[in-house]
Coordinates of N, CA, C and O in Angstrom, one line a residue:
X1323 N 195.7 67.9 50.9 CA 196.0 66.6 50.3 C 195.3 65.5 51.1 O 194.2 65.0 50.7
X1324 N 195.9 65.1 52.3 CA 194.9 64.4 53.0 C 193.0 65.0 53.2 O 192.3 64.0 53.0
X1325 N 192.6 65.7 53.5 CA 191.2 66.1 53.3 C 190.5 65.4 52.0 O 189.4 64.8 52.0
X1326 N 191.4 65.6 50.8 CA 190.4 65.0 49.4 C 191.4 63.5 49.6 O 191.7 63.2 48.4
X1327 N 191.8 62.8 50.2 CA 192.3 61.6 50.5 C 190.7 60.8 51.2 O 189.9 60.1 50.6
X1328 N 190.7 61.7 53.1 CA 189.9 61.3 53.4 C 188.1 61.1 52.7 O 187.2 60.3 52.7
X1329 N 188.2 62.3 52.1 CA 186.7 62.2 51.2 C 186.9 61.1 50.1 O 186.2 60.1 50.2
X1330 N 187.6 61.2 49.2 CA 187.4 59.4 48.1 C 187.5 58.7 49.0 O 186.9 57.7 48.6
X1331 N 188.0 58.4 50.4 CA 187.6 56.9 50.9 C 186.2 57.3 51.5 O 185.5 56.4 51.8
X1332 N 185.9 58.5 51.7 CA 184.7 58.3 52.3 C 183.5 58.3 51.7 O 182.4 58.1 52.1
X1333 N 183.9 58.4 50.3 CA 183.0 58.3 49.2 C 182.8 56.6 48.9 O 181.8 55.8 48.9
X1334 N 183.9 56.4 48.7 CA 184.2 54.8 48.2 C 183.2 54.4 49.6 O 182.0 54.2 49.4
X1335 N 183.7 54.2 50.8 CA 182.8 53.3 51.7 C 181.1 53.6 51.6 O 180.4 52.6 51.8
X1336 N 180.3 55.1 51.1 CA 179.4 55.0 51.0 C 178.8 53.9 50.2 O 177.8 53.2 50.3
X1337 N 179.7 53.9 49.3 CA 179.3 53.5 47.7 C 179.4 52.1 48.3 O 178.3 51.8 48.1
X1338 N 180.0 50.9 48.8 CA 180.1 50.3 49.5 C 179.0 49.7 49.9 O 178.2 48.9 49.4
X1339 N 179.2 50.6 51.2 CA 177.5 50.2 52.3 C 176.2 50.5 50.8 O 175.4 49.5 50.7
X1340 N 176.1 51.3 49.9 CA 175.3 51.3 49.2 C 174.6 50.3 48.1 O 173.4 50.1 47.7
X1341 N 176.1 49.6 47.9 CA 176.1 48.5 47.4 C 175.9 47.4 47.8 O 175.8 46.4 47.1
X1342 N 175.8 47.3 49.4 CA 175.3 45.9 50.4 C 173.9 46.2 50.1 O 173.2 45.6 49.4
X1343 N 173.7 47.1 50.7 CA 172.3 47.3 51.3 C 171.4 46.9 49.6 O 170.5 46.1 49.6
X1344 N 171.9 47.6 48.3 CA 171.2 47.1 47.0 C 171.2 45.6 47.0 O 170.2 45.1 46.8
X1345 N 172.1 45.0 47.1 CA 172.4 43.2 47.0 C 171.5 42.8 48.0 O 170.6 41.9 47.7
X1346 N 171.7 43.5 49.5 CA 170.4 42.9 50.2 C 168.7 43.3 49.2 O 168.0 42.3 49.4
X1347 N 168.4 43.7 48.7 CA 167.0 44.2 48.4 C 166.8 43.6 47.2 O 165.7 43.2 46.9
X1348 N 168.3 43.2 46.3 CA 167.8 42.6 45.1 C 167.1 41.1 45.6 O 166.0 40.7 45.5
X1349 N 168.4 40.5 46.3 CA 167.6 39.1 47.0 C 166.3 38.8 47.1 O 165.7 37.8 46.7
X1350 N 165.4 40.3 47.9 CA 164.2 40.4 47.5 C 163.6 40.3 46.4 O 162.4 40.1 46.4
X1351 N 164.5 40.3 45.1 CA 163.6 40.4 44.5 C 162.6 42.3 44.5 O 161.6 42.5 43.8
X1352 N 163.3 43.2 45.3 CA 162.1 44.4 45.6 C 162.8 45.3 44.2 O 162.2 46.3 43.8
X1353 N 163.7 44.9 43.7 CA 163.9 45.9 42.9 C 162.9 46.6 41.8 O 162.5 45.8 40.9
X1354 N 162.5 48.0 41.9 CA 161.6 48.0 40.8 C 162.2 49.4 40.0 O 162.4 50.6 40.4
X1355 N 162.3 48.8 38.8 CA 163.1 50.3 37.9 C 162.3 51.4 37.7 O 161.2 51.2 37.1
X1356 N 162.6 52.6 38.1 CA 161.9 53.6 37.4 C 162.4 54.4 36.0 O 163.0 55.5 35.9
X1357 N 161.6 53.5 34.8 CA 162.2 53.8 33.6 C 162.0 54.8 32.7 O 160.8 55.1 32.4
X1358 N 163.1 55.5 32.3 CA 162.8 57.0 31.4 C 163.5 56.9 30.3 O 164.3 56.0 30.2
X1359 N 163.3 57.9 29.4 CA 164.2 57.5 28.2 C 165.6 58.3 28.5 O 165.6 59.6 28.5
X1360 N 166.9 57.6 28.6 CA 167.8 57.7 28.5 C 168.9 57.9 27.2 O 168.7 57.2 26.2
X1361 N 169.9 58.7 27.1 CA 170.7 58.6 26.1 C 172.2 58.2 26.7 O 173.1 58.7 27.3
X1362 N 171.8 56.6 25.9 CA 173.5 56.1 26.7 C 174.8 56.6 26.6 O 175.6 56.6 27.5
X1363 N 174.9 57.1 25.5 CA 176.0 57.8 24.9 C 176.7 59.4 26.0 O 177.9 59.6 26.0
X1364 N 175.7 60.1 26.6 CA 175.5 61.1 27.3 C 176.1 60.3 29.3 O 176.8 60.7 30.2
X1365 N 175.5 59.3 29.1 CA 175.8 58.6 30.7 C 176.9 58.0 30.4 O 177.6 58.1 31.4
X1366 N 177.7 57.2 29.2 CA 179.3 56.7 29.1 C 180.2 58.0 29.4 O 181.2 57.8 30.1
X1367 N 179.7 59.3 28.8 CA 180.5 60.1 28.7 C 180.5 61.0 30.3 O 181.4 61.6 30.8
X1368 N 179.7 60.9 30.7 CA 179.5 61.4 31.9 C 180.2 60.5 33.1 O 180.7 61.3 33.9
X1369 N 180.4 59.3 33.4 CA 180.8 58.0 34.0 C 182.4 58.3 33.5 O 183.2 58.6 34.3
X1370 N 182.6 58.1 32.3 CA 183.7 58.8 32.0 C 184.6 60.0 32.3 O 185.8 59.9 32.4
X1371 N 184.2 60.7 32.3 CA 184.5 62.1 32.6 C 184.7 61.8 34.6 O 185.7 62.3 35.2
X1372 N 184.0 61.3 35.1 CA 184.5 60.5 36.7 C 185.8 60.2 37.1 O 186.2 60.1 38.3
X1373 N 186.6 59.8 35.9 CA 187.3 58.7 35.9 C 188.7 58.8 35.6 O 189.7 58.1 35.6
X1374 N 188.3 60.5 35.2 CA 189.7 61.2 34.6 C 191.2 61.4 35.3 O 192.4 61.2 34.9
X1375 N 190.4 61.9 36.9 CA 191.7 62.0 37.7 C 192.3 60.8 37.7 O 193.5 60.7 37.2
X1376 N 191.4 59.5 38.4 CA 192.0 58.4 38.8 C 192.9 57.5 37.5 O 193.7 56.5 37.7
X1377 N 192.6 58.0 36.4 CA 193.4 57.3 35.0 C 194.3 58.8 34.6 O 195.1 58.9 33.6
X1378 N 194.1 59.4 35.2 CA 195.6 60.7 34.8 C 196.2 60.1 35.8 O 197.3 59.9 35.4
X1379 N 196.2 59.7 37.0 CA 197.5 58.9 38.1 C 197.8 58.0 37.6 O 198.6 57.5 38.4
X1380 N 197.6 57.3 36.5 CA 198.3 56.3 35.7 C 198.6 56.0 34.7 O 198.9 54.8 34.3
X1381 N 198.6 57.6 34.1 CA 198.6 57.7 32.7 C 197.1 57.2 31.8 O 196.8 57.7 30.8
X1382 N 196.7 56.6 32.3 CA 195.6 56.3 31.4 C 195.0 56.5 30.2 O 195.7 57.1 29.5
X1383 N 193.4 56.3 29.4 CA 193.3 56.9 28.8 C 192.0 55.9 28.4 O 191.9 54.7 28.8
X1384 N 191.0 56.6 27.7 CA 189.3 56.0 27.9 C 189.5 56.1 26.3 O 190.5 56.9 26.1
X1385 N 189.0 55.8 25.3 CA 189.1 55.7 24.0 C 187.6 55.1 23.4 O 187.2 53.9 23.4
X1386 N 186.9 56.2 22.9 CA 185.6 56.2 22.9 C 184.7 55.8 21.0 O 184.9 56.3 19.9
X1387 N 184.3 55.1 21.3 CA 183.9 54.8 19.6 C 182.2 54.5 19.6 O 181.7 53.3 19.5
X1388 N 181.4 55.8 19.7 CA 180.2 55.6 19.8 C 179.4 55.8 18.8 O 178.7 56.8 18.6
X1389 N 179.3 55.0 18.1 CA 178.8 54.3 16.9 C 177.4 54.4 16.6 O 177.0 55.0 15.6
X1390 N 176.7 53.8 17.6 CA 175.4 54.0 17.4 C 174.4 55.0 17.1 O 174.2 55.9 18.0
X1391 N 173.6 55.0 16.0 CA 173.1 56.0 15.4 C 171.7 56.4 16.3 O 171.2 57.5 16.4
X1392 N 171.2 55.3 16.7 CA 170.4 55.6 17.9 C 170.7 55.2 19.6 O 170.7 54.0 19.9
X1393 N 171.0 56.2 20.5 CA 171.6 55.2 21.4 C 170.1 55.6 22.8 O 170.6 55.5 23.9
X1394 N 169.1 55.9 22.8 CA 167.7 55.8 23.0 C 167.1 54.6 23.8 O 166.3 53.8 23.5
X1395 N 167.7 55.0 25.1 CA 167.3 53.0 26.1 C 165.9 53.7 27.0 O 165.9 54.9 27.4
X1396 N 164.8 52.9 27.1 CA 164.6 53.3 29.2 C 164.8 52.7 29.9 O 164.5 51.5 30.0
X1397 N 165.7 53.3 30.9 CA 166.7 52.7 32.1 C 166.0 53.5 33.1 O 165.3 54.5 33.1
X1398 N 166.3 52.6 33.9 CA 166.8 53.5 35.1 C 167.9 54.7 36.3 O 168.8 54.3 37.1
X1399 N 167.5 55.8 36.1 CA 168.5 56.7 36.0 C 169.5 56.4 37.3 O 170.6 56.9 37.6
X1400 N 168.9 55.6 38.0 CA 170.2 55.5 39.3 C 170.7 54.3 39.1 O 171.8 54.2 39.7
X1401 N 170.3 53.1 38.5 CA 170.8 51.7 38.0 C 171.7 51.5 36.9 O 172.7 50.9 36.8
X1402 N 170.8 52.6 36.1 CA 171.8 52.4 34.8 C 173.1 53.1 35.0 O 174.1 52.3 34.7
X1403 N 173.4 54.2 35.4 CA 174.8 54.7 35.2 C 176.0 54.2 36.0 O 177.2 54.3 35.9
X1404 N 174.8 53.5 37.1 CA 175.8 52.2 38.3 C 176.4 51.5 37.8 O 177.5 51.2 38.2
X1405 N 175.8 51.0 36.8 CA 176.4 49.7 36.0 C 177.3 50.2 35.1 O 178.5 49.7 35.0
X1406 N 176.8 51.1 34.3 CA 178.2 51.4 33.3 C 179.7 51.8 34.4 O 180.8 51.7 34.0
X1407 N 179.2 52.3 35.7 CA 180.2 52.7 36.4 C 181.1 52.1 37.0 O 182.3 52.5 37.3
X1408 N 180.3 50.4 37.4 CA 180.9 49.5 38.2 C 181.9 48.8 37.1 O 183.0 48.4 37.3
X1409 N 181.2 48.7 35.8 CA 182.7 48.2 35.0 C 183.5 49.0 34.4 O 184.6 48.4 34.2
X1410 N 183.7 50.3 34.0 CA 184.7 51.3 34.0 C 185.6 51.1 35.5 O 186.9 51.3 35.4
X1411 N 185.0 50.8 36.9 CA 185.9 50.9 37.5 C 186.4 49.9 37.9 O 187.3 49.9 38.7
X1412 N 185.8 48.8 37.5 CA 186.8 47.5 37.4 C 187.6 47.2 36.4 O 188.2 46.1 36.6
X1413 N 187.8 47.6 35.6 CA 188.7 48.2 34.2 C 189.9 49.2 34.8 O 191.1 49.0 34.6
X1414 N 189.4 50.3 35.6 CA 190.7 51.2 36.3 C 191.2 50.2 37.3 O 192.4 50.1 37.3
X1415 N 190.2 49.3 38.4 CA 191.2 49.0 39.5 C 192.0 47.7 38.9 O 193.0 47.2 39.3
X1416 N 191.3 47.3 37.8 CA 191.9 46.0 37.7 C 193.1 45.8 36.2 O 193.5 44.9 35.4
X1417 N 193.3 47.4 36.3 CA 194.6 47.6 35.5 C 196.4 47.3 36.0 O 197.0 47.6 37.0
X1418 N 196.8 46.5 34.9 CA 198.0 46.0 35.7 C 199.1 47.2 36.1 O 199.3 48.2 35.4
X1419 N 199.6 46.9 37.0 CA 201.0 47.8 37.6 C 202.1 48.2 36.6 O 202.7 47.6 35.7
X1420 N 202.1 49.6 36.9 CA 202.9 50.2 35.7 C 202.8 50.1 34.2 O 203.6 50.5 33.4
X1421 N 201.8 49.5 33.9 CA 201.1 49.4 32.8 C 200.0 50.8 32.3 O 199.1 50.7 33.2
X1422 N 199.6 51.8 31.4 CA 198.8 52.6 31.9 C 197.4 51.9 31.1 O 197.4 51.2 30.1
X1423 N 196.4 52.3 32.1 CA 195.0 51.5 31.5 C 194.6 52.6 30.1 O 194.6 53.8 29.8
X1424 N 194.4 51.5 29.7 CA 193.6 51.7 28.3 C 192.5 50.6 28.4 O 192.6 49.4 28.4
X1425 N 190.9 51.9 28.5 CA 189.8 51.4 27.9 C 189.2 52.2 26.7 O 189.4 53.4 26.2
X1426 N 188.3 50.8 26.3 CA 187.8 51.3 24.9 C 186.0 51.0 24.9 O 185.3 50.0 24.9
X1427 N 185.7 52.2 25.0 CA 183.9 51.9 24.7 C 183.7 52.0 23.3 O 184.4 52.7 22.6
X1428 N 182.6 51.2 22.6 CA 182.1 51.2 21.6 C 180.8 51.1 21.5 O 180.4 50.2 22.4
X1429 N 179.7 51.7 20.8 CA 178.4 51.1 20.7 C 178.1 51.0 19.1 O 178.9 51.4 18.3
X1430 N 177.2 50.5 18.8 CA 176.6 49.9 17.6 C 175.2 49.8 17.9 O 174.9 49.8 19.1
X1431 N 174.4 49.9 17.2 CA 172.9 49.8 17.4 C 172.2 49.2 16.1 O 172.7 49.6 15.0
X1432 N 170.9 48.2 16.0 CA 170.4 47.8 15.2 C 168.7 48.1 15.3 O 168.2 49.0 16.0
X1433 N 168.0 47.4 14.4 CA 167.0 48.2 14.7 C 166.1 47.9 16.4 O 165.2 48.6 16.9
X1434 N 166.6 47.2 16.7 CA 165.8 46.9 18.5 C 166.8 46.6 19.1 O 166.2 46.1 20.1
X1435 N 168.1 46.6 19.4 CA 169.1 46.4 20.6 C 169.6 47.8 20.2 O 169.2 48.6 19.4
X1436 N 170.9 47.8 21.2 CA 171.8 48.5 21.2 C 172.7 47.5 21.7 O 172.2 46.5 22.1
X1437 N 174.3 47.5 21.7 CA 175.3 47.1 21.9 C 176.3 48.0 22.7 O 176.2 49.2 22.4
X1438 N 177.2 47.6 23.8 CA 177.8 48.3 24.1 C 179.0 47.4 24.6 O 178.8 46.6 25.5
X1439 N 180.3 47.6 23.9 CA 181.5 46.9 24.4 C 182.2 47.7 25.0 O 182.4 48.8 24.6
X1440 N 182.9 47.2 26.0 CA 183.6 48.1 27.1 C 185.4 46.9 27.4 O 185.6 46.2 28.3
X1441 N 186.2 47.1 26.4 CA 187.7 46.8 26.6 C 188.1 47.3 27.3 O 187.8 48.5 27.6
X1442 N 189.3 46.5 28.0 CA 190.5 46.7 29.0 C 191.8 45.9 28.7 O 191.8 44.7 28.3
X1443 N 193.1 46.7 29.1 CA 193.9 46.0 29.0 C 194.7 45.3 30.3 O 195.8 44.9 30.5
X1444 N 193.6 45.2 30.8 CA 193.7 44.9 32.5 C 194.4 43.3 32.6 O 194.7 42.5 31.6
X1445 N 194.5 43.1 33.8 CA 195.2 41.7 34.4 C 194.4 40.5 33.8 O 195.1 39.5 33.6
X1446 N 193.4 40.4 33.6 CA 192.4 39.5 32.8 C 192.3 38.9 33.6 O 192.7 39.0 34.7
X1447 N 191.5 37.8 33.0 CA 190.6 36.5 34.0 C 190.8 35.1 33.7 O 191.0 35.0 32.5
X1448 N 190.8 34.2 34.1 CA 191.0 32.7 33.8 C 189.4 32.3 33.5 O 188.5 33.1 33.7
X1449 N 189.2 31.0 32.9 CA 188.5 30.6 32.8 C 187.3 30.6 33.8 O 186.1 30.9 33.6
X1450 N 188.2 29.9 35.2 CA 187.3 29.5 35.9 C 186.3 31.0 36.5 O 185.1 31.2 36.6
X1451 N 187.3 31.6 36.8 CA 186.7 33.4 37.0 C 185.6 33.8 36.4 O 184.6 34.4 36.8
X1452 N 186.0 33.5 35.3 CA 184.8 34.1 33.9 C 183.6 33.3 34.4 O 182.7 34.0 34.9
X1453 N 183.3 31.7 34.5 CA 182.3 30.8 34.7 C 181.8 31.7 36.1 O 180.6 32.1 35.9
X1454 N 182.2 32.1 37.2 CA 181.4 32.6 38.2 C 181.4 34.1 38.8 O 181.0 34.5 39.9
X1455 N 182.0 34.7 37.7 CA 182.2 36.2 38.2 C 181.0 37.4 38.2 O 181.2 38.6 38.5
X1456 N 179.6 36.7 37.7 CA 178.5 37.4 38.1 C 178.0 36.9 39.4 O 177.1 37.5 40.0
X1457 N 178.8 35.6 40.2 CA 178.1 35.3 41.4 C 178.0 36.4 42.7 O 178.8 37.3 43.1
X1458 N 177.1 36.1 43.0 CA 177.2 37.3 44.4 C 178.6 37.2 45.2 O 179.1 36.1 45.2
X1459 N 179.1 37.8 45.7 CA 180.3 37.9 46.7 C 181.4 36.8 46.3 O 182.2 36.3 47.1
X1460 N 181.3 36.6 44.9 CA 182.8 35.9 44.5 C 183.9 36.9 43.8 O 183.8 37.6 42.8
X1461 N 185.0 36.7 44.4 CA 186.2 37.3 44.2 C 187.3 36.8 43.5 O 187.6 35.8 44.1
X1462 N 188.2 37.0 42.4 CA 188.9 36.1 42.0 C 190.2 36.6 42.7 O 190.6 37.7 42.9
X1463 N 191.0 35.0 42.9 CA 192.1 35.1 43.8 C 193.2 35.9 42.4 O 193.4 35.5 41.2
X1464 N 193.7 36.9 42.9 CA 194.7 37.6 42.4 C 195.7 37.6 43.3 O 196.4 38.6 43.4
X1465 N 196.1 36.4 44.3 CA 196.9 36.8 44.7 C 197.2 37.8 45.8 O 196.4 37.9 46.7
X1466 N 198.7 38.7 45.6 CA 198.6 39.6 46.4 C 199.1 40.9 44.9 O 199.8 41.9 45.0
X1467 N 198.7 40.7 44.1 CA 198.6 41.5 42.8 C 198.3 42.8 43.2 O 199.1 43.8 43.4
X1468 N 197.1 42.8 43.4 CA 196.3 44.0 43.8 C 195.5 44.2 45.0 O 194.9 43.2 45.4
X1469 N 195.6 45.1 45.4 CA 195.1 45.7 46.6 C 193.6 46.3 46.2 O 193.0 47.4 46.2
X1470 N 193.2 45.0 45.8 CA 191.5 45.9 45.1 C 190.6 45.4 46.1 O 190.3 44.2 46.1
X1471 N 189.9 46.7 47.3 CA 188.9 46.6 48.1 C 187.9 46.2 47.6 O 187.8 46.5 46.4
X1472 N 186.7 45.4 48.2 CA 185.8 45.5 47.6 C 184.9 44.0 47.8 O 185.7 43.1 47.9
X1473 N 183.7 43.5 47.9 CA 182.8 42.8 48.4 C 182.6 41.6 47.6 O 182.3 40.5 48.0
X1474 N 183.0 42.0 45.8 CA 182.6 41.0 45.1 C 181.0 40.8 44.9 O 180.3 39.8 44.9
X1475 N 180.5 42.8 44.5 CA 179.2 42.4 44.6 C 178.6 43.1 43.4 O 177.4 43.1 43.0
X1476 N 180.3 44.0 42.7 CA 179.6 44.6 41.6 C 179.4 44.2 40.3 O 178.9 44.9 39.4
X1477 N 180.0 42.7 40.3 CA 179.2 42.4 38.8 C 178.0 41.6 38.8 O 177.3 41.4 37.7
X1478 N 177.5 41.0 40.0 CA 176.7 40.8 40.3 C 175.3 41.5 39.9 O 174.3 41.2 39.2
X1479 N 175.7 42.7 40.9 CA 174.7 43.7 40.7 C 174.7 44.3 38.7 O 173.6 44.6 38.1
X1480 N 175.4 44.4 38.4 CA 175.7 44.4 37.3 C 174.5 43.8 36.3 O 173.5 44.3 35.7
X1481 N 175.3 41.8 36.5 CA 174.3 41.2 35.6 C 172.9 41.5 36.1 O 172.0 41.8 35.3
X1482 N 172.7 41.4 37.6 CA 171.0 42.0 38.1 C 170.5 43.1 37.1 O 169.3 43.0 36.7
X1483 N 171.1 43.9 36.7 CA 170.6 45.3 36.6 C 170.2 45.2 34.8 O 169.2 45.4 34.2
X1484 N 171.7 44.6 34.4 CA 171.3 44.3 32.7 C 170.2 43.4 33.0 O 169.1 43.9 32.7
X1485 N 170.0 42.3 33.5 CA 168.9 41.7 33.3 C 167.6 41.8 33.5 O 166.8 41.3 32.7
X1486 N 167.2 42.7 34.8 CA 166.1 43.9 34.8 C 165.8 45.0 33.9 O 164.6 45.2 33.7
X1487 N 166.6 45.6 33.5 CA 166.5 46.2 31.7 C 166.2 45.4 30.8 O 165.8 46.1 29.8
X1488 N 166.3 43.7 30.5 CA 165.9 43.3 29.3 C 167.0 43.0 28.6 O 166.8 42.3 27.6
X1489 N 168.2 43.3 29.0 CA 169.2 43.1 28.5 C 170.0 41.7 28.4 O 169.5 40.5 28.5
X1490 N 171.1 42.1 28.3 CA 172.0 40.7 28.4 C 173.6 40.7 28.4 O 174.1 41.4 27.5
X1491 N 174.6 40.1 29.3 CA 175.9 41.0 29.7 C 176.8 39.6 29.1 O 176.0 38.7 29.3
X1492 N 177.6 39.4 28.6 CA 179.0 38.3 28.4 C 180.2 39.0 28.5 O 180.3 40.2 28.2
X1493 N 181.2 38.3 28.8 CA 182.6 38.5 29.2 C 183.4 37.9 28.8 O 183.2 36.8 29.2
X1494 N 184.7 37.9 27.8 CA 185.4 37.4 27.1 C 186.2 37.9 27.9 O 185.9 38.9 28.5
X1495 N 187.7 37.2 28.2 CA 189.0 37.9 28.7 C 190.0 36.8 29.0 O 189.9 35.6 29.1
X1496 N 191.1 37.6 29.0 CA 192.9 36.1 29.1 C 193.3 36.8 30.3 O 193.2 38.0 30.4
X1497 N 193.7 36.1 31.0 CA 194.6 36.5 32.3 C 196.0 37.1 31.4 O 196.8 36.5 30.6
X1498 N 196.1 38.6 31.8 CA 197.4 39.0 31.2 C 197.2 40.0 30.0 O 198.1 40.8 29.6
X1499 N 195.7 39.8 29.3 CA 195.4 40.4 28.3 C 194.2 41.2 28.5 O 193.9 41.8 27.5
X1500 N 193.5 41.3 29.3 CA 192.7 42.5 29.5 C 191.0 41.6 29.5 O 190.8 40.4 29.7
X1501 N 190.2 42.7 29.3 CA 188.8 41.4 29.5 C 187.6 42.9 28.5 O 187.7 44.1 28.4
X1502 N 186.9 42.1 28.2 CA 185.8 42.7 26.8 C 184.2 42.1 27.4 O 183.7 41.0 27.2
X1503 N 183.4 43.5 28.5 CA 182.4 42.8 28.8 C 181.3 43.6 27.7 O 181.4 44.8 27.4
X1504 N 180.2 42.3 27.2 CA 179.4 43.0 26.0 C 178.4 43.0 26.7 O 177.9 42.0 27.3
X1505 N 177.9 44.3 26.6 CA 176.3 44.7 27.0 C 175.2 44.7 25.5 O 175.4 45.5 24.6
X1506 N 174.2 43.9 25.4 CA 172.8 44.3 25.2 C 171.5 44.4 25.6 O 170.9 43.6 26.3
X1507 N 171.2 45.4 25.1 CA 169.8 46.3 25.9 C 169.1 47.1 24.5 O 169.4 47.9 23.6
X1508 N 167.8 46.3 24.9 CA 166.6 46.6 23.7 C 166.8 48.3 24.0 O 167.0 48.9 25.0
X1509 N 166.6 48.7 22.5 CA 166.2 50.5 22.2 C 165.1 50.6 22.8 O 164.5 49.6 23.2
X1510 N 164.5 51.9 22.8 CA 163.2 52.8 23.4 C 162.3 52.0 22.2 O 162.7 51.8 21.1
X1511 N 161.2 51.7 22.7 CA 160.3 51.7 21.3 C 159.8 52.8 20.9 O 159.7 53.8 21.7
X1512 N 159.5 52.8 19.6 CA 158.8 54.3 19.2 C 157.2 54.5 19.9 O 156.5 55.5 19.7

């Protein structure tokens, strides 16, 4: 019990240091994607499937609506699945207490984007949160709510990453009622 205790925190801290060291490099500007054709639908479910133990400890439950008849991106295979990863797990940590989380993925696709909405019934966000929560190392005061570790660097990295894909990320959400962040990202061209 303690052994796979100490391994997720020693996982979590890599992922961590991993996540400075990327925010240091984006600053540069060094980021350079190496793009392949990707099937998003295959990386939600995979990211998902991650996520199972930590939402069976709280009952949880991921609720999937993958729509899109083409879901055909080029990403980058270590960027892209970061990002779908970083907001699934701010959706699990930022689920309220005794409450069990419910997320909901959806995609839709047209003839040159794809869409991807990612619901939560999590603690939500205020206004002001929403206006700077792509900033680098900003954190929104919750208080002593939650015990959620962490730098304030992954939606950041986040918006970086949709926006080097071409894409484009918005965030709707109520303190108390959960938060709906919309991803789009141009399809593969033929």
């Amino acid at each position: 019990y303690f052994s796979s205790i100490i391994k997720e925190e020693n996982q979590r801290m890599n992922r961590q240091v991993e996540t400075i060291l990327k925010a240091a490099l984006l600053d540069k500007q060094e980021v350079s994607l190496m793009l392949k054709p990707m099937h998003v639908h295959e990386v939600i479910k995979d990211i998902t499937d991650n996520f199972t133990l930590q939402l069976n400890d709280k009952n949880g439950k991921v609720e999937m609506d993958l729509e899109a008849t083409n879901d055909l991106i080029d990403a980058d295979e270590v960027h892209f699945p970061n990002l779908i990863n970083n907001l699934v797990d701010n959706s699990v940590k930022y689920s309220k207490d005794n409450v069990p989380p419910e997320i909901k993925i959806s995609t839709v696709a047209n003839g040159k984007n794809m869409t991807i909405r990612l619901e939560d019934n999590g603690i939500g966000m205020t206004k002001e949160t929403i206006k700077r929560i792509f900033e680098k190392f900003y954190r929104a005061h919750t208080g002593n709510i939650h015990n959620v570790k962490g730098f304030g660097l992954g939606l950041s990295y986040v918006k970086t990453m949709v926006d080097a894909h071409g894409g484009n990320i918005k965030v709707d959400s109520m303190p108390g009622k959960g938060s709906t962040f919309t991803l789009e990202l141009p399809l593969k061209k033929n």
